[in-house]
PDB file of C-alpha atoms in Angstrom:
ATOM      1  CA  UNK A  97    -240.798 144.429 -45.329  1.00  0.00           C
ATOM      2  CA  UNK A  98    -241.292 144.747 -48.736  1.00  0.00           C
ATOM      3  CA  UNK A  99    -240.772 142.689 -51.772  1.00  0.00           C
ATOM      4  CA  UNK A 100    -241.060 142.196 -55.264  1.00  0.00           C
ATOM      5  CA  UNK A 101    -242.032 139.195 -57.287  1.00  0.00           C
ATOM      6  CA  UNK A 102    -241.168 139.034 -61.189  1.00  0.00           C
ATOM      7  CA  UNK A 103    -242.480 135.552 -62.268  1.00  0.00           C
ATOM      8  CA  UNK A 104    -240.370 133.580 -64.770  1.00  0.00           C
ATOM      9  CA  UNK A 105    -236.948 134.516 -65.511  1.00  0.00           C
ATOM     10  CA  UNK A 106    -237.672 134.215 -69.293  1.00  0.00           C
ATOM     11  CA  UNK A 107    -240.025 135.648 -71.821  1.00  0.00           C
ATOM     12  CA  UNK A 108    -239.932 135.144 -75.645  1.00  0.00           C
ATOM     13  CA  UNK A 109    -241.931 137.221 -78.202  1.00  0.00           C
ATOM     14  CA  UNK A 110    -241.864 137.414 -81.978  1.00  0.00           C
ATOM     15  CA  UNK A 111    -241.048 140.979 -82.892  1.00  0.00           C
ATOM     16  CA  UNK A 112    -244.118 142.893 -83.344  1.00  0.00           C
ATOM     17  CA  UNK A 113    -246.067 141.071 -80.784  1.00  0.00           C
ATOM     18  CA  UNK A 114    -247.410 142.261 -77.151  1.00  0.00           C
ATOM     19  CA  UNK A 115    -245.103 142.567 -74.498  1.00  0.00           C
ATOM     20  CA  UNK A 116    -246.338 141.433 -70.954  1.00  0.00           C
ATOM     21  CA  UNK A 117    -243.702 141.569 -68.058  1.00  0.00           C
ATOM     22  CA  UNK A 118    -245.454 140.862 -64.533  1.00  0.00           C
ATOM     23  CA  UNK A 119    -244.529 142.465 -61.512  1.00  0.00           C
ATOM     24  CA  UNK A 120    -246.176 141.382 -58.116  1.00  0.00           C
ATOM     25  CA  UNK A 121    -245.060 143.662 -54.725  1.00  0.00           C
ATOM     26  CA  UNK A 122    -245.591 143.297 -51.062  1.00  0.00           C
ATOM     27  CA  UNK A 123    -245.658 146.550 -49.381  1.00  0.00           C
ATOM     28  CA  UNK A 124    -246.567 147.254 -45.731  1.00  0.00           C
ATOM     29  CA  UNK A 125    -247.410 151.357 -46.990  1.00  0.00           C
ATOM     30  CA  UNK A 126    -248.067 152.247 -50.607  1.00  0.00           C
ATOM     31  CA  UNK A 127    -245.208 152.041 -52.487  1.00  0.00           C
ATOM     32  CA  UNK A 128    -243.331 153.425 -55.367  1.00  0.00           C
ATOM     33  CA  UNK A 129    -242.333 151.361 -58.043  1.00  0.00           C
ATOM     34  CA  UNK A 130    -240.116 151.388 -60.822  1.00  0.00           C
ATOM     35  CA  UNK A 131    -239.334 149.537 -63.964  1.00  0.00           C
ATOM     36  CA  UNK A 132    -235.377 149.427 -65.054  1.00  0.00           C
ATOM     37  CA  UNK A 133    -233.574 147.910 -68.037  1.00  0.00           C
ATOM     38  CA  UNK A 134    -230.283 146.836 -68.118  1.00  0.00           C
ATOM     39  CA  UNK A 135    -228.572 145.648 -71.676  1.00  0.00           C
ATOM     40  CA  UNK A 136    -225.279 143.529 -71.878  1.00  0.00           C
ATOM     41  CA  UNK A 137    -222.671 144.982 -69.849  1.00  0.00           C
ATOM     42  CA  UNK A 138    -224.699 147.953 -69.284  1.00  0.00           C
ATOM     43  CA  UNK A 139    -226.262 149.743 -66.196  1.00  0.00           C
ATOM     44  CA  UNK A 140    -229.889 149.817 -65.423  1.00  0.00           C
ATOM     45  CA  UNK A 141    -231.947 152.221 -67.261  1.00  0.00           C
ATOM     46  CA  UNK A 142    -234.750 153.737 -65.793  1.00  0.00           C
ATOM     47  CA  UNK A 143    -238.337 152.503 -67.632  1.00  0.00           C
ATOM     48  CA  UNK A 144    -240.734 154.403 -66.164  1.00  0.00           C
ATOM     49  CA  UNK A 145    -241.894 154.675 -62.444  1.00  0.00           C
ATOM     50  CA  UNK A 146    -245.083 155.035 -60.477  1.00  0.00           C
ATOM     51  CA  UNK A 147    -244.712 157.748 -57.775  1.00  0.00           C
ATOM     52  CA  UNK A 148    -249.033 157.740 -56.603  1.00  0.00           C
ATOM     53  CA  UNK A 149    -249.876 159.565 -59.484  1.00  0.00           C
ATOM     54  CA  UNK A 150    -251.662 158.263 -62.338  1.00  0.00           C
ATOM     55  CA  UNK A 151    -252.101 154.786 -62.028  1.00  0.00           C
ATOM     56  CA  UNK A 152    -251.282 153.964 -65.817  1.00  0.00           C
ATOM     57  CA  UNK A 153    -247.354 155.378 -66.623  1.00  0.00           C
ATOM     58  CA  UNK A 154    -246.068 155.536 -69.827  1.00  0.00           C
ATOM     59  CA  UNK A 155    -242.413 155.505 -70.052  1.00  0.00           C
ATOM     60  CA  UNK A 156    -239.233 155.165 -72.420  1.00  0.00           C
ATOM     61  CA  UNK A 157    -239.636 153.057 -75.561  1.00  0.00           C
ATOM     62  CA  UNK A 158    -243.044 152.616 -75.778  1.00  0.00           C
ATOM     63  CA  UNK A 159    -243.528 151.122 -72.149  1.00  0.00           C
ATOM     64  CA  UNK A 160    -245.809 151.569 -70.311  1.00  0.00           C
ATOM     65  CA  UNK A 161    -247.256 149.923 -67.250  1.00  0.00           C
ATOM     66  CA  UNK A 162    -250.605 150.288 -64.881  1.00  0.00           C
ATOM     67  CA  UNK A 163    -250.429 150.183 -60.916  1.00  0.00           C
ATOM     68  CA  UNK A 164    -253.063 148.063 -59.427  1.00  0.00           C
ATOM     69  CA  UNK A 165    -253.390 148.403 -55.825  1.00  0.00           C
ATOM     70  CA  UNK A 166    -256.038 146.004 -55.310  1.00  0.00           C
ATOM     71  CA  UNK A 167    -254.021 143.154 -57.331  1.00  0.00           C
ATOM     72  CA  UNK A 168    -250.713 144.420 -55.779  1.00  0.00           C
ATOM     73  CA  UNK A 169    -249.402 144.574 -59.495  1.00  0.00           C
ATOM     74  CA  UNK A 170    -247.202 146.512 -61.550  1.00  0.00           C
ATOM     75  CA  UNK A 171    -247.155 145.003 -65.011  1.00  0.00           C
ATOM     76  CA  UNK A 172    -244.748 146.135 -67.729  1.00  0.00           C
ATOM     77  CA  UNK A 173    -246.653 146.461 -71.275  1.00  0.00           C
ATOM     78  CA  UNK A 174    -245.373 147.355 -75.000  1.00  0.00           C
ATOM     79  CA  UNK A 175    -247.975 146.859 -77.979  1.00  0.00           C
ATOM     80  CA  UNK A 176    -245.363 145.922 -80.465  1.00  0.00           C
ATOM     81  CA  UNK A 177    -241.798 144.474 -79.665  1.00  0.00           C
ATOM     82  CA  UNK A 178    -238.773 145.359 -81.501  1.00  0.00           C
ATOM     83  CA  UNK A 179    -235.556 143.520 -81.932  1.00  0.00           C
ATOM     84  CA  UNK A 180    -233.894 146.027 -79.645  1.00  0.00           C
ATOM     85  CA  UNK A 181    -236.662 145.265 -76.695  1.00  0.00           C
ATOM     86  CA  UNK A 182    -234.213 142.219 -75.893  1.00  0.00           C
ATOM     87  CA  UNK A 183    -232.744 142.752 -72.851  1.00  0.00           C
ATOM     88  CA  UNK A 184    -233.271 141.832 -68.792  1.00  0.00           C
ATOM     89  CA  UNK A 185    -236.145 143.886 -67.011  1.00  0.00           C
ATOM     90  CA  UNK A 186    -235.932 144.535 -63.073  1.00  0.00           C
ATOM     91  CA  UNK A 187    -239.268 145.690 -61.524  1.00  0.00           C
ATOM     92  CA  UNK A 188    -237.753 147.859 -57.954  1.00  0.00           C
ATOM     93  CA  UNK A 189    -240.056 149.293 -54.972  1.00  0.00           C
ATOM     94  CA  UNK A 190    -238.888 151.656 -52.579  1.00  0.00           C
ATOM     95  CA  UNK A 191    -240.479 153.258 -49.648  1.00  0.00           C
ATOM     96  CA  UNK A 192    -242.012 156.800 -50.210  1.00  0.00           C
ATOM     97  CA  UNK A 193    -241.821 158.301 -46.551  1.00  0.00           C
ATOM     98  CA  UNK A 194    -238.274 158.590 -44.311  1.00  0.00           C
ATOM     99  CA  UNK A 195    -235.107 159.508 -45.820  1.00  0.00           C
ATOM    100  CA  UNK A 196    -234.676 155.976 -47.958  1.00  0.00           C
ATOM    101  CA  UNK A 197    -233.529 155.149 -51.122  1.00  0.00           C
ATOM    102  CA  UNK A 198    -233.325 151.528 -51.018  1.00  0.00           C
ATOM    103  CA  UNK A 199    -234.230 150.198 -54.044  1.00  0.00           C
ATOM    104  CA  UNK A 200    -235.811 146.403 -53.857  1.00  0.00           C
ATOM    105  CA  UNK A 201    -235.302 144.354 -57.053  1.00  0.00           C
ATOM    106  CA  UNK A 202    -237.291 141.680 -58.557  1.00  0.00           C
ATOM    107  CA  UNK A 203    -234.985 138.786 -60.000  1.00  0.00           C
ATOM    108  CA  UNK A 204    -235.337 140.352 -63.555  1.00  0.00           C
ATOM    109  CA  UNK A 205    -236.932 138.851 -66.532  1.00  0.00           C
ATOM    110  CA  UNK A 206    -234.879 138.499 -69.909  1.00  0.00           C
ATOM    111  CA  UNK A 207    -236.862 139.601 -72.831  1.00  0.00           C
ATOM    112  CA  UNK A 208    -236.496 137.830 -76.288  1.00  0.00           C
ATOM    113  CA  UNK A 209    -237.712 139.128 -79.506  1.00  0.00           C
ATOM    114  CA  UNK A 210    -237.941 136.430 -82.317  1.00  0.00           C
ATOM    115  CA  UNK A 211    -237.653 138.259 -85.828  1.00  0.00           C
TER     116      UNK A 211
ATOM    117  CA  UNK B  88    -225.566 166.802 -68.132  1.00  0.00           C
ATOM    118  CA  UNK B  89    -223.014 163.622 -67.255  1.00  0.00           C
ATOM    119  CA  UNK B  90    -224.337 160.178 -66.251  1.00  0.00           C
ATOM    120  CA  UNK B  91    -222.794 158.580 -63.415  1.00  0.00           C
ATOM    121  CA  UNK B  92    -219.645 156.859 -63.994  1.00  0.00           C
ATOM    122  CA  UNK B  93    -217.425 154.110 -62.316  1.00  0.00           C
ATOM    123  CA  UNK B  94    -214.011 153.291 -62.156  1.00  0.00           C
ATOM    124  CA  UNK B  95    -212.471 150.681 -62.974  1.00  0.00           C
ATOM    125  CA  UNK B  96    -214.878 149.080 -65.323  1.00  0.00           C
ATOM    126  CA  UNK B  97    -213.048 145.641 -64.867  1.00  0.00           C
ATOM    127  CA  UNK B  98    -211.403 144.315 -61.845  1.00  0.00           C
ATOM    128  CA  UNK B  99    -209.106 140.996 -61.359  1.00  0.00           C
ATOM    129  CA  UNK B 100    -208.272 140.184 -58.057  1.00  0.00           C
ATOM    130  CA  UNK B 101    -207.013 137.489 -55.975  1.00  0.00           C
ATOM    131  CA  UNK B 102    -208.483 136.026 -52.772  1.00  0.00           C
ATOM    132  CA  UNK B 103    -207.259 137.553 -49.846  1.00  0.00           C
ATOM    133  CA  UNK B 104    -206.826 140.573 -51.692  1.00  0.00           C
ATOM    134  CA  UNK B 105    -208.733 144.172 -50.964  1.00  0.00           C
ATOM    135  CA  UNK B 106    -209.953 146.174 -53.766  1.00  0.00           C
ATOM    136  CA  UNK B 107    -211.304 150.064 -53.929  1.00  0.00           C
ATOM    137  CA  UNK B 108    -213.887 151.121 -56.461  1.00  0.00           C
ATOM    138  CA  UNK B 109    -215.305 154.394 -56.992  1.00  0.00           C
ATOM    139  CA  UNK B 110    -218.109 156.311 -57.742  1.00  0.00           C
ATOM    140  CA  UNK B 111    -218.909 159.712 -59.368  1.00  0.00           C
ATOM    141  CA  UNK B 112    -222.510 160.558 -58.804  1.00  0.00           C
ATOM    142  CA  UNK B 113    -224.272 162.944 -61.390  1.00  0.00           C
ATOM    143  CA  UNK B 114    -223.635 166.361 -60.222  1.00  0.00           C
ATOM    144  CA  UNK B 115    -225.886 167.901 -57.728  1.00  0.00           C
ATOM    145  CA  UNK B 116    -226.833 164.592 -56.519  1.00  0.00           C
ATOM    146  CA  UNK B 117    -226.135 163.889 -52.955  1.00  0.00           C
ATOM    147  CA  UNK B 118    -226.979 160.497 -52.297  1.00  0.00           C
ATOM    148  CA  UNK B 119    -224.750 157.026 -53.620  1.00  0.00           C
ATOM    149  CA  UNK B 120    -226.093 153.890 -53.106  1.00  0.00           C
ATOM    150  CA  UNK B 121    -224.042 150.547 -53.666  1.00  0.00           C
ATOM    151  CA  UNK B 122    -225.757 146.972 -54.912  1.00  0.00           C
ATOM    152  CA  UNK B 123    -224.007 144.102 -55.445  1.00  0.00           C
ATOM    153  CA  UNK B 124    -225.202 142.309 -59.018  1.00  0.00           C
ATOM    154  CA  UNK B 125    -224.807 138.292 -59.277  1.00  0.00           C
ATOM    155  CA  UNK B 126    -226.442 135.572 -61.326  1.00  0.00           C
ATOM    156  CA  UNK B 127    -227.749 133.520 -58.275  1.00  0.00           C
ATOM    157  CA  UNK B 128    -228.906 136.361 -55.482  1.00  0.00           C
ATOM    158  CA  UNK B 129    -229.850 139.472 -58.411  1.00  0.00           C
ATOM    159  CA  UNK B 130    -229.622 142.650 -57.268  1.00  0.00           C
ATOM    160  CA  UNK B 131    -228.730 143.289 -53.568  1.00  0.00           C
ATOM    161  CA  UNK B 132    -228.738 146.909 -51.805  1.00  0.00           C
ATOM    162  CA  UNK B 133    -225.540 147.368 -50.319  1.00  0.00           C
ATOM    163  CA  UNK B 134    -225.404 150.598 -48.674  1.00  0.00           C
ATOM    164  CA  UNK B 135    -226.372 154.478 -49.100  1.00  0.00           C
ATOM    165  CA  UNK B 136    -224.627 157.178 -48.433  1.00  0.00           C
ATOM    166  CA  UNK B 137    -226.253 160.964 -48.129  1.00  0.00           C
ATOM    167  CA  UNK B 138    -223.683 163.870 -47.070  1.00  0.00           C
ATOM    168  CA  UNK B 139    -220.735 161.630 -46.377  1.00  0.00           C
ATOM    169  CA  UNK B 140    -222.711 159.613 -43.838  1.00  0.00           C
ATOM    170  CA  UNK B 141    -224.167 156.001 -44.061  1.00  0.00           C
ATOM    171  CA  UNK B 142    -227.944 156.618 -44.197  1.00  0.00           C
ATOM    172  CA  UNK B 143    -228.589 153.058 -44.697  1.00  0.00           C
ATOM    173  CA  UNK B 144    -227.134 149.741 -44.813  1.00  0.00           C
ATOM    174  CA  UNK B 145    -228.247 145.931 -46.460  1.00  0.00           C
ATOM    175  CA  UNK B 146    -227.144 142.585 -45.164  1.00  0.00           C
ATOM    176  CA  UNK B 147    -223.792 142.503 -45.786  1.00  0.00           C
ATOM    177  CA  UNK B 148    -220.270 141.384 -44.235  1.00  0.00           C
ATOM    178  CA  UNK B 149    -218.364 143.968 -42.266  1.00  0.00           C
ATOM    179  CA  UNK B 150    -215.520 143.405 -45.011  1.00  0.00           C
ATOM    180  CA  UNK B 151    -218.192 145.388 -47.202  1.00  0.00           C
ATOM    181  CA  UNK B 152    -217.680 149.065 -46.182  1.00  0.00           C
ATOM    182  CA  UNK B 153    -217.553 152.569 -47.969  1.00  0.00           C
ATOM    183  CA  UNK B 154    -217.385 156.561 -47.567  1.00  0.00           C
ATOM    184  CA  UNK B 155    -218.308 159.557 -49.033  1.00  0.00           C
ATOM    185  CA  UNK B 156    -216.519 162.507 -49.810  1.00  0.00           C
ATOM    186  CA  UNK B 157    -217.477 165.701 -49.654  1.00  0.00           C
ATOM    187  CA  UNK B 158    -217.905 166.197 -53.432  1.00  0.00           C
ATOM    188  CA  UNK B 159    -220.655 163.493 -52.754  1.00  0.00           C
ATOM    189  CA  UNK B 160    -218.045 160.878 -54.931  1.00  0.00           C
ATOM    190  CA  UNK B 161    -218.366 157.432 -53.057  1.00  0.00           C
ATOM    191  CA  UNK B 162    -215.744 154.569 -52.855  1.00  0.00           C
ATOM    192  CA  UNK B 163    -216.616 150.711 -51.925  1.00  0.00           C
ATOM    193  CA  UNK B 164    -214.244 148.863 -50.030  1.00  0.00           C
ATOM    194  CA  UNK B 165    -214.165 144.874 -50.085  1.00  0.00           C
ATOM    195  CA  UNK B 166    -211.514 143.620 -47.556  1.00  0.00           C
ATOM    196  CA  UNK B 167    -210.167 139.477 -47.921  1.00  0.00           C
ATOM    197  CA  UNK B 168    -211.289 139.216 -50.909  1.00  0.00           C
ATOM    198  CA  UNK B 169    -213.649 135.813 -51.473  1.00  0.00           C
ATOM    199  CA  UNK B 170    -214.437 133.876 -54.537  1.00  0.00           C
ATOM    200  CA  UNK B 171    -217.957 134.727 -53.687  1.00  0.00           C
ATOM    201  CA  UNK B 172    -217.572 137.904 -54.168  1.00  0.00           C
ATOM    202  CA  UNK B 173    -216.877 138.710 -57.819  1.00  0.00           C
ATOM    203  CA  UNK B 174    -220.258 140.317 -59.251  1.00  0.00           C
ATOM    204  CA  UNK B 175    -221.131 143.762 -60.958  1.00  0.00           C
ATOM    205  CA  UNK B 176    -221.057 146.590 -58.544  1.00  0.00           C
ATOM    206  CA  UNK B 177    -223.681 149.174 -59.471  1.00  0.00           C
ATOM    207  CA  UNK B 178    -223.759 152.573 -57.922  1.00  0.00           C
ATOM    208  CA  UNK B 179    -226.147 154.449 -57.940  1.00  0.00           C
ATOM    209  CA  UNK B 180    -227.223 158.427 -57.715  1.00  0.00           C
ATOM    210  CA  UNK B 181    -229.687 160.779 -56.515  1.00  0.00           C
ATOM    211  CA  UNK B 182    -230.976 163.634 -55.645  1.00  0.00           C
ATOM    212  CA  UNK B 183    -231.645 162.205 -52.209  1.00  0.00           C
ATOM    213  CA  UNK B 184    -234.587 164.321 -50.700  1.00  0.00           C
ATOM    214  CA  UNK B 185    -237.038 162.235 -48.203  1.00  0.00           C
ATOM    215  CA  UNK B 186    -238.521 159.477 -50.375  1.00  0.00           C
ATOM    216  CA  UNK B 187    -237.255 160.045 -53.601  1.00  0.00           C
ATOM    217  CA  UNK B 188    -236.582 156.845 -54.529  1.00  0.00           C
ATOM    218  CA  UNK B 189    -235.204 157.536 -58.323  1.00  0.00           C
ATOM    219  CA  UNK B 190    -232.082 156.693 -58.824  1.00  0.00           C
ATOM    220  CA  UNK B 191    -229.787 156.769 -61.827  1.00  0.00           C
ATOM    221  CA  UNK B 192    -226.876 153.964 -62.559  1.00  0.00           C
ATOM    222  CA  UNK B 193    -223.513 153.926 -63.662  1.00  0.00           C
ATOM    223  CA  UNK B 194    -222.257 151.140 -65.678  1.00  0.00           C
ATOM    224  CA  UNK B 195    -221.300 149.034 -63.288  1.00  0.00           C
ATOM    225  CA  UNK B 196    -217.547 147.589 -62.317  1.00  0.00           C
ATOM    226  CA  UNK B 197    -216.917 143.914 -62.859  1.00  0.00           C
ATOM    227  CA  UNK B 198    -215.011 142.009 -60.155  1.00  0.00           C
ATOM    228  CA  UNK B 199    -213.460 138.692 -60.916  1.00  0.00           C
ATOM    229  CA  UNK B 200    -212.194 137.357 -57.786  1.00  0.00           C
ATOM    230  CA  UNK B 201    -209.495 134.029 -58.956  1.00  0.00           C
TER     231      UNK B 201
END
């Protein structure tokens, strides 16, 4: 079965400063994996996603975010946070082979930016 | 090219009750997926539907069901109501080959179940 872990449900930056979102994943197969966004009373937005391509993705916004197989990891970067960063982040896996779209969501992480 | 959209954004219900929402997928998408949104259990997969069949199905009551129509639009069906069960519903579109796994989401529909 697989699952994703997104540790801490809160993370608070000052704006301008690194943004480190950690995504752990258990996956019996190699997985895909995907970053979303969702803002207040909003949908999720799709981040970026890793899809066994290049191991580092760069995505929407300035994200980016670097697959590592041997720490089972998908961590969500930004060098520099802006105000309009704040919002909750869902790291999702879903299997690549067999007709599946499930997506598997982390319990999301709620960004802060400080001014 | 249109996003995928949801109607109604906001529901009020009543327990007991049985409510209907529905789904327009971005076009030339054929698969809908359902998840159920709540503060305590996150994001839970509900079900997927590819060419008006149920390709896959989460852990879920029976009173959860839906279809698809051939226009690939999807409704969600939540029979005798529960206070449990208000939450953002989030569908969900895609192109649906094997493995494709990216999916794009409509804003959601908010139940309140008093």
């Amino acid at each position: 079965a697989q699952s994703v872990t997104q540790l801490g449900s809160h993370v608070s930056v000052s704006e301008g400063a690194l943004v480190l979102l950690r995504c752990n994943y258990s996956s019996s197969v190699p997985p895909y994996l995907f970053w979303y966004v969702q803002y207040p009373n909003q949908g999720l937005q799709l981040l970026l996603k890793y899809t066994s391509a290049a191991t580092l993705v760069k995505g929407i916004n300035g994200f980016e975010a670097e697959f590592k197989k041997s720490e089972t990891s998908f961590h969500l970067t930004k060098p520099s946070a802006h105000m309009s960063d704040a919002a909750e982040y869902f790291c999702a896996v879903s299997y690549p082979t067999g007709a599946n779209s499930k997506l598997t969501f982390g319990k999301g992480i709620t960004l802060s930016v400080r001014p | 090219k249109a996003g995928v959209t949801q109607t109604p954004r906001y529901l009020i219900k009543t327990r007991g009750q049985q409510v209907t929402l529905s789904c327009s997928p971005i076009s030339g998408h054929r698969s809908v997926s359902w998840y159920q949104q709540t503060p305590g259990q996150g994001l839970q997969f509900l079900f997927e539907y590819f060419s008006e069949t149920q390709r896959n199905k989460g852990n879920f009551p029976g009173r959860f069901s839906g279809r698809q129509f051939s226009n690939s639009r999807s409704e969600m069906n939540v029979s005798t109501l529960e206070l449990g069960d208000s939450a953002l519903y989030l569908c969900a579109s895609s192109l649906g080959g094997q493995g494709s796994g990216e999916q794009f989401f409509g804003p959601g529909t908010r139940l309140t179940v008093l």
